[in-house]
XYZ file of C-alpha atoms in Angstrom:
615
model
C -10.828 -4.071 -30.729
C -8.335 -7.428 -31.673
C -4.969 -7.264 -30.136
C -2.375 -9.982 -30.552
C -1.666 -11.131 -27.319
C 2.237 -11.205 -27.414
C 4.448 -13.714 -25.315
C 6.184 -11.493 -22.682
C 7.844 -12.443 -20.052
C 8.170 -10.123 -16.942
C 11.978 -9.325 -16.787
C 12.345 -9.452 -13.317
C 9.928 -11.970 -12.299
C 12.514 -14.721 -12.626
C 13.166 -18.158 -10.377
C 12.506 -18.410 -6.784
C 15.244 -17.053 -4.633
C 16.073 -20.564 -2.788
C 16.835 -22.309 -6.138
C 19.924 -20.557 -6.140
C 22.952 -23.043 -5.226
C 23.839 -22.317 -1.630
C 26.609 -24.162 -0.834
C 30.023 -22.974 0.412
C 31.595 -24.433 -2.944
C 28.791 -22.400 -5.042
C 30.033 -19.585 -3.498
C 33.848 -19.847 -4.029
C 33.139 -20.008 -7.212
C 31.411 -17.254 -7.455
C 34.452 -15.473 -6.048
C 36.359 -17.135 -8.060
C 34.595 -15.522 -11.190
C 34.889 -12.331 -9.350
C 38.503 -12.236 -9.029
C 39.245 -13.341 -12.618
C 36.886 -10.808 -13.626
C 38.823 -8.520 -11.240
C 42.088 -9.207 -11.956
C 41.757 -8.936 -15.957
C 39.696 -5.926 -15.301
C 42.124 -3.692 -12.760
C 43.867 -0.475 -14.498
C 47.110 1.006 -13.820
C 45.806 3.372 -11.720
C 43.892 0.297 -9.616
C 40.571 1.258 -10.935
C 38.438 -1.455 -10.340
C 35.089 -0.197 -11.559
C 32.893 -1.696 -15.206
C 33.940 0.299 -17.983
C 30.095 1.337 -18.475
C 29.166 1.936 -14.988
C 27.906 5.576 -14.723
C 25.432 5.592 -12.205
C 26.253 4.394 -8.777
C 29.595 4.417 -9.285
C 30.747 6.123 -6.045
C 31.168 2.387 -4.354
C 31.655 0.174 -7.031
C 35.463 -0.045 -7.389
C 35.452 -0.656 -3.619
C 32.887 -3.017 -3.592
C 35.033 -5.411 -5.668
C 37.743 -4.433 -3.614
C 35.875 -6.263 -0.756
C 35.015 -9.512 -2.363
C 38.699 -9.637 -3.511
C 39.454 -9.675 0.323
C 37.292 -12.076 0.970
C 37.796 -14.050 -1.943
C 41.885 -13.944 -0.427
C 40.785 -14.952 3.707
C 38.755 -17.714 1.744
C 41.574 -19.012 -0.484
C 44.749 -17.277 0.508
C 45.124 -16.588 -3.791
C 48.869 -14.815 -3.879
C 47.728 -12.260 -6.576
C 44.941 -10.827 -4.564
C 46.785 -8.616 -2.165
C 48.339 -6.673 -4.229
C 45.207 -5.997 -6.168
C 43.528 -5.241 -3.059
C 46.277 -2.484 -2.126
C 46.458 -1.126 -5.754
C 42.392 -0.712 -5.652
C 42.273 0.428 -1.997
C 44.612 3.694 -3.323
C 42.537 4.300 -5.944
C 39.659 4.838 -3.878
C 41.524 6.883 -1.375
C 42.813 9.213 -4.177
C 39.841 9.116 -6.659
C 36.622 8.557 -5.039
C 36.605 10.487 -1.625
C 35.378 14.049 -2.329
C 35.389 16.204 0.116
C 34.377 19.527 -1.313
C 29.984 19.814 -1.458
C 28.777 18.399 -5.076
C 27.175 21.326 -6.272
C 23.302 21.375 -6.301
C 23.246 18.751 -3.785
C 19.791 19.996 -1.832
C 20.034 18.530 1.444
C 23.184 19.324 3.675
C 23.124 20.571 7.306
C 26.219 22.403 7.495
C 28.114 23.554 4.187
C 31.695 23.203 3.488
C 32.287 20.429 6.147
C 35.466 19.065 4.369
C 33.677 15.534 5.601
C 34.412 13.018 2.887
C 31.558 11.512 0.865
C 30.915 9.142 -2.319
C 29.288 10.355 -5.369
C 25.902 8.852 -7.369
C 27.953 10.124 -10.485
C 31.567 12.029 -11.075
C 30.624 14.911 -12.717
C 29.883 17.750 -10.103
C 26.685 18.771 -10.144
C 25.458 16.023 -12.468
C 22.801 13.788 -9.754
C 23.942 14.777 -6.568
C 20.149 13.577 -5.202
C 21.964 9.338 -4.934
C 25.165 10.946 -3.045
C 23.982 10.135 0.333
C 22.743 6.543 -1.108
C 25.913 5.998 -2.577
C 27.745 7.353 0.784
C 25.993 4.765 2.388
C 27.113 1.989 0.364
C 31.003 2.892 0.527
C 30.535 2.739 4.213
C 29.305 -0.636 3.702
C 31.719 -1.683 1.479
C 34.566 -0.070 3.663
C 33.749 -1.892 6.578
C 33.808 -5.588 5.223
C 37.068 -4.355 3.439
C 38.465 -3.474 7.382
C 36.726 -7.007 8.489
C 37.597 -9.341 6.293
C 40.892 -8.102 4.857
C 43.193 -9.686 7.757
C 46.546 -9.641 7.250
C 45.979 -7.542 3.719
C 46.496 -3.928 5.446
C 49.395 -2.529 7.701
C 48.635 -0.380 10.857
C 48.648 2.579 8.934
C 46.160 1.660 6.216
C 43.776 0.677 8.487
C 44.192 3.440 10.184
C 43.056 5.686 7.505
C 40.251 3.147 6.326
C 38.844 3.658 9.807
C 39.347 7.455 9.945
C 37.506 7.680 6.422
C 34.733 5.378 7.162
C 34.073 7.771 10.833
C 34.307 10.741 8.201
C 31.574 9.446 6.064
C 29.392 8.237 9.028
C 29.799 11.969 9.964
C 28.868 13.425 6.603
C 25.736 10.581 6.485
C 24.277 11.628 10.324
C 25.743 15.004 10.806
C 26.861 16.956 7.657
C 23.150 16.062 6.117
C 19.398 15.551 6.305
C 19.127 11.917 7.592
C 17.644 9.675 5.196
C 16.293 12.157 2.303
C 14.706 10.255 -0.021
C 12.086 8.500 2.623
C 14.143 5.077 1.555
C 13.710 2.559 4.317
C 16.589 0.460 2.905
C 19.084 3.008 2.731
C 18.382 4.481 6.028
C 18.471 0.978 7.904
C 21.903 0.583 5.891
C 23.351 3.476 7.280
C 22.568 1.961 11.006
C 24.440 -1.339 9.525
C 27.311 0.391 8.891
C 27.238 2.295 11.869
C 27.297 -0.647 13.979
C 30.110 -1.678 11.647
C 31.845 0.863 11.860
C 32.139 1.236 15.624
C 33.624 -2.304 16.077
C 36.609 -1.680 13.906
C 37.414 2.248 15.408
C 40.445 2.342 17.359
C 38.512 4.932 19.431
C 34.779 6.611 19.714
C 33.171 3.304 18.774
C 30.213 3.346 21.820
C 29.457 6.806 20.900
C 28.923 5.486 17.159
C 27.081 2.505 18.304
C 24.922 4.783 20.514
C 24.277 6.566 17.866
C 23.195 4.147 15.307
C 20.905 2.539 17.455
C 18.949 6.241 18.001
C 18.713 7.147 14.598
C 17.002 3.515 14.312
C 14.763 4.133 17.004
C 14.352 8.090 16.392
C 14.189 8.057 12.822
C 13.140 4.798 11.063
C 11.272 2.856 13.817
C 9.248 5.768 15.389
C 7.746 6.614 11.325
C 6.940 3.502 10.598
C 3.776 2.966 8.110
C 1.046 0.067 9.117
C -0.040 -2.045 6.308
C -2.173 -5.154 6.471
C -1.740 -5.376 10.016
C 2.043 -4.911 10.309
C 4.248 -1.863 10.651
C 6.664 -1.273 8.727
C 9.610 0.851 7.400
C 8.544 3.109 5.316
C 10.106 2.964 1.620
C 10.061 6.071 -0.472
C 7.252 7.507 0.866
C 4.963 4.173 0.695
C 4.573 1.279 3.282
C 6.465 -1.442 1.313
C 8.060 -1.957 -2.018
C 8.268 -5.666 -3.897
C 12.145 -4.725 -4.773
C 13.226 -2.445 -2.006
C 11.266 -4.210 1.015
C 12.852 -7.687 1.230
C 16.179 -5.572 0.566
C 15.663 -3.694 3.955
C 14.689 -7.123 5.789
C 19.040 -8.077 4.588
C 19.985 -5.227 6.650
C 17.598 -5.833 9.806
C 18.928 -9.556 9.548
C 23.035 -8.270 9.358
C 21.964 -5.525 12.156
C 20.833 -8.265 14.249
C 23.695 -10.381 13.517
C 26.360 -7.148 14.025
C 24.571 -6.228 17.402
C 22.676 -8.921 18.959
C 20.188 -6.468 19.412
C 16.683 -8.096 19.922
C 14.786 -4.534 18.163
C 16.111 -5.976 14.896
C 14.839 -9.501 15.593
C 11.210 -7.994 16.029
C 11.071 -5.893 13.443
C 13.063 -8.497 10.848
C 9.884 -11.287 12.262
C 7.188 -8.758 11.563
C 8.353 -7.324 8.079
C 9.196 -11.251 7.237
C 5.695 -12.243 8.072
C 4.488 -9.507 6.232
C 6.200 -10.557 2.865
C 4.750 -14.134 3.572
C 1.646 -12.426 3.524
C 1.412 -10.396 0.546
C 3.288 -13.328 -1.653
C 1.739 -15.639 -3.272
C 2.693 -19.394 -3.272
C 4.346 -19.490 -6.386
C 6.676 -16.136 -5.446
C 4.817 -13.726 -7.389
C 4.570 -10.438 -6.324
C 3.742 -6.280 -7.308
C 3.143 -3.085 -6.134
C 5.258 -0.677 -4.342
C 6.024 3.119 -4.789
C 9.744 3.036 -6.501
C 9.224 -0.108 -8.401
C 6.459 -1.971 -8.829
C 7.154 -5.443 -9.957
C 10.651 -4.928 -10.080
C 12.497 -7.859 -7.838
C 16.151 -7.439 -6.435
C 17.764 -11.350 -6.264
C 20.990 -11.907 -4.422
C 20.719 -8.468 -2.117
C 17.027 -9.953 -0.490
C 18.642 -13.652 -0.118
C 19.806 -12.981 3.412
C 17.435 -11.365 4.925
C 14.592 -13.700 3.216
C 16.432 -16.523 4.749
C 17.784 -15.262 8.242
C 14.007 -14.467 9.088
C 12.305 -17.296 6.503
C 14.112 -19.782 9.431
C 13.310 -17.391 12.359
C 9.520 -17.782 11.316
C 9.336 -21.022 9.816
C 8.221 -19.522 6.571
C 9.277 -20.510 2.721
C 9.871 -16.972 1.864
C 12.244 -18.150 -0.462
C 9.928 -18.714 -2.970
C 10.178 -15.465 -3.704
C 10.723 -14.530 -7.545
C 13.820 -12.311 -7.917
C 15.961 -11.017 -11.267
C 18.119 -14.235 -11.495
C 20.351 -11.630 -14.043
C 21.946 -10.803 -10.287
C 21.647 -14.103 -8.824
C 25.011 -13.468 -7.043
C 25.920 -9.299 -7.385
C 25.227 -6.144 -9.555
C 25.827 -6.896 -12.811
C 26.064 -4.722 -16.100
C 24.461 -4.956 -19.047
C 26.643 -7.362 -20.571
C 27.000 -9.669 -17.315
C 29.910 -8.439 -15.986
C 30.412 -7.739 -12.087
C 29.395 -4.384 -10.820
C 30.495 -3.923 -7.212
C 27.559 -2.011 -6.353
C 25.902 -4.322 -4.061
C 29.182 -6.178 -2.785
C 28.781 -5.849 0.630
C 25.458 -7.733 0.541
C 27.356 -10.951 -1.006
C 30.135 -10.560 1.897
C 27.294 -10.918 4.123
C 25.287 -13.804 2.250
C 28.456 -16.113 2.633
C 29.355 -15.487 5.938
C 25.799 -16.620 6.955
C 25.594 -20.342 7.693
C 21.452 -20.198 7.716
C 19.810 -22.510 5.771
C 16.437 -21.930 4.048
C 13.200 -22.519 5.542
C 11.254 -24.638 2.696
C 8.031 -25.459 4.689
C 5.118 -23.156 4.342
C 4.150 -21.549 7.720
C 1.194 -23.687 9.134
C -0.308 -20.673 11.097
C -3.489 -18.955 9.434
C -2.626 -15.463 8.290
C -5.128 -12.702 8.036
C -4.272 -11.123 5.027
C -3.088 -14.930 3.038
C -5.269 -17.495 2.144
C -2.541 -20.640 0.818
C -3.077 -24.333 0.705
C -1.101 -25.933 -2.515
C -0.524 -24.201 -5.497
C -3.681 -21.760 -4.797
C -3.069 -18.584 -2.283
C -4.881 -15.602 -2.216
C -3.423 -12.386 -0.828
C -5.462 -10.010 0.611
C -4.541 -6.401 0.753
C -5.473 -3.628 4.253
C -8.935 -3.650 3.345
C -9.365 -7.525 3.087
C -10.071 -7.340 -0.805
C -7.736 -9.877 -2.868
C -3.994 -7.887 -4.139
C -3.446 -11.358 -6.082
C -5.554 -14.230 -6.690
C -3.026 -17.550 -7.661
C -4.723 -20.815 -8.975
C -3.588 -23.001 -11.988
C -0.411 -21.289 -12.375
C -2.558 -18.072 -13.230
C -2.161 -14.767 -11.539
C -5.087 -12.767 -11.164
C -5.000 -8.669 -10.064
C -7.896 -6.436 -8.867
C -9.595 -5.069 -12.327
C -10.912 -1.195 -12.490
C -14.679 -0.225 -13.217
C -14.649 3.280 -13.415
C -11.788 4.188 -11.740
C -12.500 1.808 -9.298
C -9.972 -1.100 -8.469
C -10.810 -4.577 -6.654
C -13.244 -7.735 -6.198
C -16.503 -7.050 -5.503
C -19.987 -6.840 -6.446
C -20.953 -4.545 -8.972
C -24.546 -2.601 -9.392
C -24.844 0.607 -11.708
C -20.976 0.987 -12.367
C -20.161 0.717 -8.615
C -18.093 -1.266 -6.838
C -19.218 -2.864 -3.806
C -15.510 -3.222 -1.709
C -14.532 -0.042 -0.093
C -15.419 -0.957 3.642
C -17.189 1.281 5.756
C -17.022 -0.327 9.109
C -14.747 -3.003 10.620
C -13.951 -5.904 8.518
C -14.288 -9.088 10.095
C -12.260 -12.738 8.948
C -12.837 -16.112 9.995
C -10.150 -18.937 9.218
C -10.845 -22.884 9.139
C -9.251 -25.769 8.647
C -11.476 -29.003 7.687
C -11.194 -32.418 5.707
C -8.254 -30.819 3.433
C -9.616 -27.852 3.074
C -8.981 -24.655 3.766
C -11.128 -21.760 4.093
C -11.877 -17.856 4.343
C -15.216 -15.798 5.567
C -14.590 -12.374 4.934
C -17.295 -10.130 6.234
C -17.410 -6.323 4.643
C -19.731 -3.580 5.377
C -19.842 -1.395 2.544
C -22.358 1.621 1.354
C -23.403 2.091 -2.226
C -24.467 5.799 -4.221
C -27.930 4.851 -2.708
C -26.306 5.084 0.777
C -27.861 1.802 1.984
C -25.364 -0.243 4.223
C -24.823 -3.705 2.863
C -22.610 -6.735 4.129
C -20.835 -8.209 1.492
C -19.483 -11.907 2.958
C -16.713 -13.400 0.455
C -16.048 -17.033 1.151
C -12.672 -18.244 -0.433
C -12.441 -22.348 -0.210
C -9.877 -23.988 -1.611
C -8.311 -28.163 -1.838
C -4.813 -26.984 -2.906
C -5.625 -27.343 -6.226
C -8.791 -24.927 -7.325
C -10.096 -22.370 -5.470
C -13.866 -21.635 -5.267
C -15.070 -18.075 -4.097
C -18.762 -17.332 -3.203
C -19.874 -13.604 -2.320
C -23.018 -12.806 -1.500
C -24.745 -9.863 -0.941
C -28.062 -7.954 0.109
C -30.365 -7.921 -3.355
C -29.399 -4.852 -5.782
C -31.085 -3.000 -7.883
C -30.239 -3.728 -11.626
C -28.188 -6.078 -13.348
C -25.367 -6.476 -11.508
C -22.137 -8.981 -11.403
C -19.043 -10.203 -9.649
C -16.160 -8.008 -10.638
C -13.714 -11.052 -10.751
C -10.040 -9.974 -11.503
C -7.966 -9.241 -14.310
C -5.529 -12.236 -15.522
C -2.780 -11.005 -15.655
C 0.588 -13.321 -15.247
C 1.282 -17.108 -15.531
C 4.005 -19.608 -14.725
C 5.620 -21.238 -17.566
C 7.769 -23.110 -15.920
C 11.170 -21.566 -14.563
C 9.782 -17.834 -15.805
C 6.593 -15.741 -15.085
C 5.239 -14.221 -18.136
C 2.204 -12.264 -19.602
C -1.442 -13.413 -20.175
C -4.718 -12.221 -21.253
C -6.549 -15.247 -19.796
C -7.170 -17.915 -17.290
C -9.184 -20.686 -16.221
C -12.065 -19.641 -14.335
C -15.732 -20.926 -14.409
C -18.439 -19.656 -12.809
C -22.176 -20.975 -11.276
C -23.616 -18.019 -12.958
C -23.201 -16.132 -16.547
C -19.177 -15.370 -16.788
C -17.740 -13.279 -19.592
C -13.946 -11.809 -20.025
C -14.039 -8.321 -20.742
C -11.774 -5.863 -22.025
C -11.857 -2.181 -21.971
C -13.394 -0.557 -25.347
C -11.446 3.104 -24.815
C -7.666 3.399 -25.494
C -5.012 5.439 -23.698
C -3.082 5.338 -20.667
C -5.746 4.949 -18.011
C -7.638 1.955 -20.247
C -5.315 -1.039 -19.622
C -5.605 -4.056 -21.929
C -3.957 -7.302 -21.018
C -4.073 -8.503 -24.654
C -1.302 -6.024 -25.042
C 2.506 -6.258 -24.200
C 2.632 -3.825 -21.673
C 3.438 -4.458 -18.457
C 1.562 -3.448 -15.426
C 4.832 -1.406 -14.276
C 5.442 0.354 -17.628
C 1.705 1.134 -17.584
C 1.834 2.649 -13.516
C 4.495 4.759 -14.721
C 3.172 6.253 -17.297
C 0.451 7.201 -15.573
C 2.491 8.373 -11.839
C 2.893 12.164 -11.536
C 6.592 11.816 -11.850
C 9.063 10.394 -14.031
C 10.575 6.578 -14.320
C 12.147 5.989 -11.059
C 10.814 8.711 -9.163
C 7.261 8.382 -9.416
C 4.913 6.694 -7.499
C 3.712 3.589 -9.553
C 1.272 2.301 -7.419
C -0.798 5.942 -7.324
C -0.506 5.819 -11.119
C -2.215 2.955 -10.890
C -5.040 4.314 -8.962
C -5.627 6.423 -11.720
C -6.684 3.583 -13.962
C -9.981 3.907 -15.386
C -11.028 0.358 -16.799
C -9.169 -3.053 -17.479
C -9.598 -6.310 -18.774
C -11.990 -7.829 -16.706
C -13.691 -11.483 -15.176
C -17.530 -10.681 -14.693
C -19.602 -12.915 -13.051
C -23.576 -12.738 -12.931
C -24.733 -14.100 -9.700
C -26.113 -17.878 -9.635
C -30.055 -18.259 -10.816
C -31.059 -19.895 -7.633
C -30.326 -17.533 -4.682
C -32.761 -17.044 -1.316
C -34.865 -13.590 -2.501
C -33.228 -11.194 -0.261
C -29.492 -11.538 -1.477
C -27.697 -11.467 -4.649
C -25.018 -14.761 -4.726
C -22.154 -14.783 -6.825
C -19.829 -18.102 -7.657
C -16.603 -18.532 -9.317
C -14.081 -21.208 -9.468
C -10.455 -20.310 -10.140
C -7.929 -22.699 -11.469
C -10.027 -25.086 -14.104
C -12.745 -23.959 -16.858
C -14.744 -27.098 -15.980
C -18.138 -26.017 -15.045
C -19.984 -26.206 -11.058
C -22.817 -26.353 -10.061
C -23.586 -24.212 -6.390
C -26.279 -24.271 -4.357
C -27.629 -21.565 -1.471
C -30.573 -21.485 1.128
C -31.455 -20.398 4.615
C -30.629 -22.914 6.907
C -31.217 -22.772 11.101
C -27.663 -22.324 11.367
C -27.313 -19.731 8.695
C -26.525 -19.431 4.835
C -25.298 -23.316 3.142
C -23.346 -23.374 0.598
C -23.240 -26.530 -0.633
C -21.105 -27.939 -3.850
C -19.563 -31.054 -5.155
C -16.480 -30.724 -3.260
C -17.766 -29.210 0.149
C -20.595 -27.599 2.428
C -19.985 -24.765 3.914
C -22.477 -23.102 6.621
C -22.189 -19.291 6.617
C -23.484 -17.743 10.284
C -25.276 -14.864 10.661
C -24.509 -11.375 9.505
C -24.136 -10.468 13.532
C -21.985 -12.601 13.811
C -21.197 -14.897 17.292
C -21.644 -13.164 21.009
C -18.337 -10.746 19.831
C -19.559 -10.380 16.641
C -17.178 -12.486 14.268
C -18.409 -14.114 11.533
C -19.196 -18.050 12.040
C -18.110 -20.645 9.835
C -18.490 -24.244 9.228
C -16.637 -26.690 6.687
C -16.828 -30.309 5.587
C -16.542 -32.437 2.851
């Protein structure tokens, strides 16, 4: 089967998050777009919202409302406050509801007459986003009440305060706490809490008290371990690509609103986590809302609060550059949706980290413009090398790298998996040891060296002899860099010591994914999750992939008789030559560029794997 491989780029996979101007003038005039925007935009009634906003709509009006404060402490522009009055009334008398949205599945106590903001008007239409939506007009009500000196009389504020207590109320008392599993919306309701009870004329300990339990009760106490780190769990799943860096913006403004140090640890471990996972070049998938879905402006502060808390570039990472500043509609124009995050994002002075972290990571391997990231079982999530992303391929319904012997995969651990890091010469290396089992129940240990010079990046695996023919399953190209934008591929430059061949799968369907064609990974987890767009869990659709396009190596002709070895270099199509033997010291692995000296299987008197490197 021929398919035209199509030139598609990946819609949200855009720039890298630190190229966005960040200067204090680069932000005025993004206000200043804002307010003309604003001003030209604002009804009679003082209706401030996009004339084809539908969904998450509850906050929008009053987001803008915000940056029109802001944009008037910044600038002191004599047309702003009455615009900020006019929309302030219109969200008083048309977006506070205060009589249950019908349907709505998850209130405490019925009939609370607490106010609340709605996903969509209609009653009954999609109440499921009203506690969402709640959250942001809390948000967005609380920089109005900060930043809008001098814009409201005693009495106004008054009754911004008394409605923002009323929602907190609705959020922590008149409902289930955090209903849709959603790490970032839950964490933003503690934000606004601890917002909130700075401006109250009254009750604000008791709110602040508060906020920090349902942190500590509620979000910290279920958080989900992945790759080493725990984390806030994100509808239903450890971590999601859009969603994730979003949360780590409201552990950075909780920090910065309390001075509490539980946000600085948890902001440092999910930040070192996302350095992790991404590769050098920003790329990133996988999550269980979106999967390579990136947010842009709403992840900027909390990728650069903890990117200089670390010493970490995790502004490389690739977000939607379609809402390099705020929410925008379809045709460009401001939505106020995410507001409050921009309020934030200028009032932070940080600058970005640009340095990569020096410090070896577990679950990374990154030297240059090659990085490998390694997912909770120590098998590669993304292999990066000539501007080429690679992602695990499926066998059978089987996903990863790894030998392969009778349609199995060889990568599932069974046992502790054990990594050794070095440093040497320039280069920079990886010993991953794996005990695994095969249908013939035999316990092997597969050892995976990754070496790379910054440039290329050579893997060797080998592996206890198997029976048959078998071969390296080697990744499925998948993305490339084109500059500025990260688009679709079908191919990329690999070479291998051994046969190598790119494969693609010969069935059609769902579960058979083909890289020649121009569907994304995302559209094609979807259509295979349980549930629909936007509720379903893309990356266990995923899992139910049967075969993919696929690099398969055949392991190297000259190999010691007990093991089957497996080379492939990433990053150039210029063929290697590899050498292996038995050596006192252990298994040498010797090419043009380096020799490396792999210990024994036991390992060292704790059993860790021992590794030498030189030129």
């Amino acid at each position: 089967m021929h398919l035209p491989h199509l030139v598609v780029h990946l819609p949200h996979q855009r720039g890298p998050l630190h190229d966005l101007p960040d200067t204090p003038e680069a932000y005025d005039a993004v206000l200043a777009d804002v307010t003309e925007q604003a001003l030209a935009r604002l009804t009679a009634e003082g209706n401030l919202e996009h004339p084809d906003c539908v969904d998450d709509i509850g906050d929008t009006s009053l987001g803008i409302t915000s940056l029109l404060a802001l944009a008037w402490q910044r600038t002191k522009d004599p047309r702003l406050p009455e615009a900020v009055r006019r929309s302030l009334a219109f969200h008083l008398r048309e977006r506070v509801y205060t009589e249950d949205n019908p349907g709505y599945p998850n209130l405490r106590v019925r009939d609370s007459g607490l106010p609340y903001a709605r996903y969509t008007l209609a009653p009954g239409a999609h109440p499921i986003g009203d506690w969402p939506s709640t959250v942001w007009a809390l948000l967005q009500l609380v920089n109005v009440l900060e930043v809008a000196d001098g814009l409201l009389d005693d009495e106004l504020r008054f009754e911004l305060a008394e409605l923002g207590h009323g929602y907190w109320r609705w959020l922590t008392e008149a409902t289930f706490f955090n209903p849709q599993e959603a790490g970032n919306q839950a964490i933003g309701c503690v934000v606004g809490g601890l917002m909130l009870a700075r401006g109250l004329p009254s009750g604000g300990e008791a709110v602040r008290a508060r906020a920090l339990e349902l942190y500590t009760d509620e979000i910290r106490a279920h958080r989900v371990r992945d790759r080493g780190a725990l984390l806030p769990p994100e509808h239903g799943g450890a971590y999601d690509n859009n969603y994730g860096p979003i949360s780590l913006s409201f552990l950075a403004q909780a920090h910065l609103v309390s001075g509490e140090e539980v946000f600085a640890e948890d902001g440092d471990a999910l930040a070192r986590y996302i350095d992790a996972r991404l590769t050098g070049g920003g790329f990133d998938n996988g999550g269980p809302r979106y999967s390579e879905q990136h947010s842009a402006f709403e992840s900027v502060l909390g990728l650069r609060y903890f990117g200089a808390r670390i010493g970490a570039d995790l502004g490389r990472y690739r977000g939607d550059s379609r809402w390099a500043r705020h929410a925008a509609q379809a045709d460009g124009g401001v939505d106020g949706h995410f507001a409050w995050m921009l309020v934030w994002q200028i009032q932070d002075t940080t600058r970005w980290h640009r340095e990569p972290s020096q410090s070896p990571a577990r679950h990374q391997l990154r030297a240059g413009t090659v990085s490998v990231a390694f997912d909770d079982r120590m098998t590669p999530a993304v292999v990066e090398a000539g501007g080429t992303y690679c992602l695990p391929a499926a066998v059978n319904r089987q996903h990863g790298f790894g030998p392969v012997t009778g349609g199995f995969l060889l990568c599932r651990p069974m046992g502790e998996v054990r990594v050794r890091d070095v440093r040497a010469d320039g280069l920079t290396a990886k010993l991953v040891t794996k005990p695994v089992v095969g249908r013939d129940h035999v316990l092997r240990h597969v050892r995976s060296l990754y070496v790379t010079d910054g440039t290329t990046l050579w893997t060797t695996v080998a592996v206890e002899r198997l029976d048959g023919t078998p071969y390296l399953l080697a990744g499925l190209p998948y993305a490339e860099d084109d500059g500025d934008r990260v688009r679709r591929t079908a191919r990329a430059a690999v070479s291998s010591a051994g046969t190598l061949r790119l494969t693609h799968p010969d069935a059609q369907g769902a579960e058979h994914f083909d890289a020649r064609a121009d569907l994304t990974q995302e559209q094609a987890a979807f259509a295979l999750a349980e549930d629909p767009r936007g509720y379903g869990n893309p990356d266990l659709g995923w899992r139910h992939l049967v075969s993919s396009t696929a690099l398969e190596a055949g392991p190297i002709p000259d190999a010691p008789d007990d093991l089957h070895v497996f080379a492939v270099r990433y990053g150039t199509e210029e063929p290697f030559a590899v050498s292996v033997e038995r050596g006192e010291e252990g298994l040498i692995v010797r090419t043009d560029a380096f020799t490396a000296v792999i210990g024994d299987v036991a390992g060292d008197a704790h059993a860790e794997p021992e590794l030498t490197l030189r030129r």
